[in-house]
Coordinates of C-alpha atoms in Angstrom, one line a residue:
X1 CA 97.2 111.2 107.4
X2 CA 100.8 111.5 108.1
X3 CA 102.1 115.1 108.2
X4 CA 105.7 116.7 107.9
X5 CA 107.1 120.4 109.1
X6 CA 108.0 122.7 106.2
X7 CA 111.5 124.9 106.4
X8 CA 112.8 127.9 104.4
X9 CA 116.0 127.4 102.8
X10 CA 117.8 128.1 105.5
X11 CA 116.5 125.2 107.6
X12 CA 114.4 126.6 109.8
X13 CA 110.7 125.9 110.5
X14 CA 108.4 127.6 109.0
X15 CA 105.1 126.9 111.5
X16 CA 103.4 125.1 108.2
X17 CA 102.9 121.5 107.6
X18 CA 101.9 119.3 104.7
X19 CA 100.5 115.9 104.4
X20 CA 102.9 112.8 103.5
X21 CA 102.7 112.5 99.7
X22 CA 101.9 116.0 98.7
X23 CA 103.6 118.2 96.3
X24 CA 105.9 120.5 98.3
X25 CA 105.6 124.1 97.9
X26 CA 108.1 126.3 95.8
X27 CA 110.9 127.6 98.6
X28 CA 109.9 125.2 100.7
X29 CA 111.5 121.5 102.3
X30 CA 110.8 119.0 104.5
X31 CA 113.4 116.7 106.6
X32 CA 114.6 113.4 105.7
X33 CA 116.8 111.1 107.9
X34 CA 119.1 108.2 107.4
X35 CA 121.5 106.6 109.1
X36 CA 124.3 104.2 108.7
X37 CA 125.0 101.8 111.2
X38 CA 128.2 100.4 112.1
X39 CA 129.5 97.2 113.7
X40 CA 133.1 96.7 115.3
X41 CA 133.7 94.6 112.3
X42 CA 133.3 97.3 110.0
X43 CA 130.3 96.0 108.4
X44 CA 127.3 98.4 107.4
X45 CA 123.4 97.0 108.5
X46 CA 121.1 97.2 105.2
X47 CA 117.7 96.5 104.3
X48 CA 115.9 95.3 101.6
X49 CA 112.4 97.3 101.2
X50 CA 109.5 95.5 100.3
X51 CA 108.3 94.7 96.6
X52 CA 105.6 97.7 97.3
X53 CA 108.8 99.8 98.3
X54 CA 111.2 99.2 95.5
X55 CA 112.2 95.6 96.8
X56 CA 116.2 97.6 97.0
X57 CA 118.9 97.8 99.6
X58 CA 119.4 100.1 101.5
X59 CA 120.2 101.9 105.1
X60 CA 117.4 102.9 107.4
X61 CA 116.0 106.3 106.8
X62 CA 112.4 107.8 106.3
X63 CA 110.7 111.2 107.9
X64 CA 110.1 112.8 110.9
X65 CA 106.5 113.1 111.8
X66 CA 105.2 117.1 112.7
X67 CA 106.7 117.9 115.7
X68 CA 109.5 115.7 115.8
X69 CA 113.2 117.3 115.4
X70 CA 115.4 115.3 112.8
X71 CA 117.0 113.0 116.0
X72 CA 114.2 112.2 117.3
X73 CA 112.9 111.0 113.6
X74 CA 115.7 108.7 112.9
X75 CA 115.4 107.3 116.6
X76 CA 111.5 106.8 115.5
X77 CA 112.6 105.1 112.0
X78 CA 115.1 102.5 113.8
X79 CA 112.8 101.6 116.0
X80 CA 110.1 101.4 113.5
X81 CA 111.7 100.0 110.8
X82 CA 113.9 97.9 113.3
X83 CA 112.7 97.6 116.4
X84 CA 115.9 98.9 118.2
X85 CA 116.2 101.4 120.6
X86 CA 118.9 104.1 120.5
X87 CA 119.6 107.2 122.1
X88 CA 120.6 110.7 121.1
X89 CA 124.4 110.4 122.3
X90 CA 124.8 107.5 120.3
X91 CA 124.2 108.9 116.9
X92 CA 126.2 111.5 115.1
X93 CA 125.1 113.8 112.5
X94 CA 127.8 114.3 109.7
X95 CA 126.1 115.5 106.3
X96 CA 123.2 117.4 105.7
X97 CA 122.6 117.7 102.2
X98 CA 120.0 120.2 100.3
X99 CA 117.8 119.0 97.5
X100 CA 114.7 120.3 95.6
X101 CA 112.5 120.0 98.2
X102 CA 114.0 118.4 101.0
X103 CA 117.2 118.5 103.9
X104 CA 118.4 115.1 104.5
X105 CA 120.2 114.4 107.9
X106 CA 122.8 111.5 107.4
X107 CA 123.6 110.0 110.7
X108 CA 126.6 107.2 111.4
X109 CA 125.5 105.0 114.4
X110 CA 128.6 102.3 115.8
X111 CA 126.2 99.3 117.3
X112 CA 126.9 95.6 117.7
X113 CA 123.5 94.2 117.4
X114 CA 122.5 90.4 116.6
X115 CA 120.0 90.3 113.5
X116 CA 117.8 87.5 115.8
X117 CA 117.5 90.7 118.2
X118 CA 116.2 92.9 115.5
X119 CA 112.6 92.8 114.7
X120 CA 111.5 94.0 111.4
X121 CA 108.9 96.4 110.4
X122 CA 106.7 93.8 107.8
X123 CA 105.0 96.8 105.7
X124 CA 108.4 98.3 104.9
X125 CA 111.5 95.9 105.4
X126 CA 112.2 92.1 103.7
X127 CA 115.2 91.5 105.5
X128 CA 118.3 93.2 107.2
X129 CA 121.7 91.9 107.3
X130 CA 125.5 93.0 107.9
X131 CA 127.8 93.7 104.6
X132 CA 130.7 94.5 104.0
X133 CA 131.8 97.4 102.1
X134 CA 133.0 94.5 99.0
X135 CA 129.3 93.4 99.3
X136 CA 127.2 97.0 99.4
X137 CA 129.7 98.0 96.5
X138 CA 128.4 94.5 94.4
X139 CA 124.8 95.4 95.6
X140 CA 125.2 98.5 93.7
X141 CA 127.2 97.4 90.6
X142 CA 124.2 95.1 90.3
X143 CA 121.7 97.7 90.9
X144 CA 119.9 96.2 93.7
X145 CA 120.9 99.1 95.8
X146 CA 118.3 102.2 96.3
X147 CA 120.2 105.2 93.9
X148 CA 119.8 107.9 96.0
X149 CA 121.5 105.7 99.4
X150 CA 124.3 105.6 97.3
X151 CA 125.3 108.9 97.3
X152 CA 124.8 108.7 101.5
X153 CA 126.9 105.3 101.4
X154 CA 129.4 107.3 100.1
X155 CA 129.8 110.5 101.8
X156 CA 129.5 108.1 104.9
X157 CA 132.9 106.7 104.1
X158 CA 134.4 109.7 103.6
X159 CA 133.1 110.5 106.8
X160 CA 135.0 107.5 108.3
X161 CA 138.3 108.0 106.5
X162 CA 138.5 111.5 108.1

């Protein structure tokens, strides 16, 4: 079974750990990282999940495993959920935002990559492609977009326009 690092409310590590799927301790979080990708066209690479995962867009994300800082979790994820490699100096870390029970790390990432050079992970990803802010922003209107990447979609572009 999958296990996560727990942090105080500060962020910082704990030294416990819980199983993927279990109910997370009062006072405690766990990590969650996405990131948004970037071509020099300006377009945005999405995902649709599976039917078993929501069968929504949405940007590349998921969880560090125990042991892995939150970098070296989304570098895991896009190469999962991808199959691309990445390195630390590439990605930039511009929101961290507090829930309930979880941190989650946004990251922007500017990459020219060909879809043909992307191989996707089958258990969690239908199909990637390049869009357009005009297009993500229809994905949403329709509600084919994954609610909570919308509020990361957005702080992303405020991000950019800084």
């Amino acid at each position: 079974m999958e296990k996560r690092d727990l942090y105080d409310e500060n962020k910082q590590k704990t030294g416990e750990v819980i199983e993927k799927g279990k109910e997370v301790p009062k006072g405690r979080y766990y990590i969650t990282v996405v990131v948004w990708m970037q071509n020099s066209k300006g377009q945005f690479l999405i995902q649709r999940t599976v039917p078993e995962k929501y069968h929504m867009w949405s940007t590349t994300g998921g969880h560090p495993k125990a042991g892995e800082s939150s970098i070296e979790g989304i570098i895991t994820e896009i190469k999962e959920e991808l199959g691309l490699s990445v390195s630390t100096k590439e990605l930039e870390l511009f929101k961290t935002v507090k829930t309930e029970d979880d941190f989650v790390d946004i990251y922007y990432l500017k990459i020219d990559v060909d879809l043909d050079e992307i191989v996707i992970q089958e258990e969690e990803v239908e199909e990637v492609k390049w869009a357009s802010v005009e297009e993500i922003n229809n994905l949403i209107d329709e509600e084919l977009f994954l609610p909570p990447h919308i509020d990361f979609y957005k702080f992303c572009l405020e991000y950019l326009e800084q």
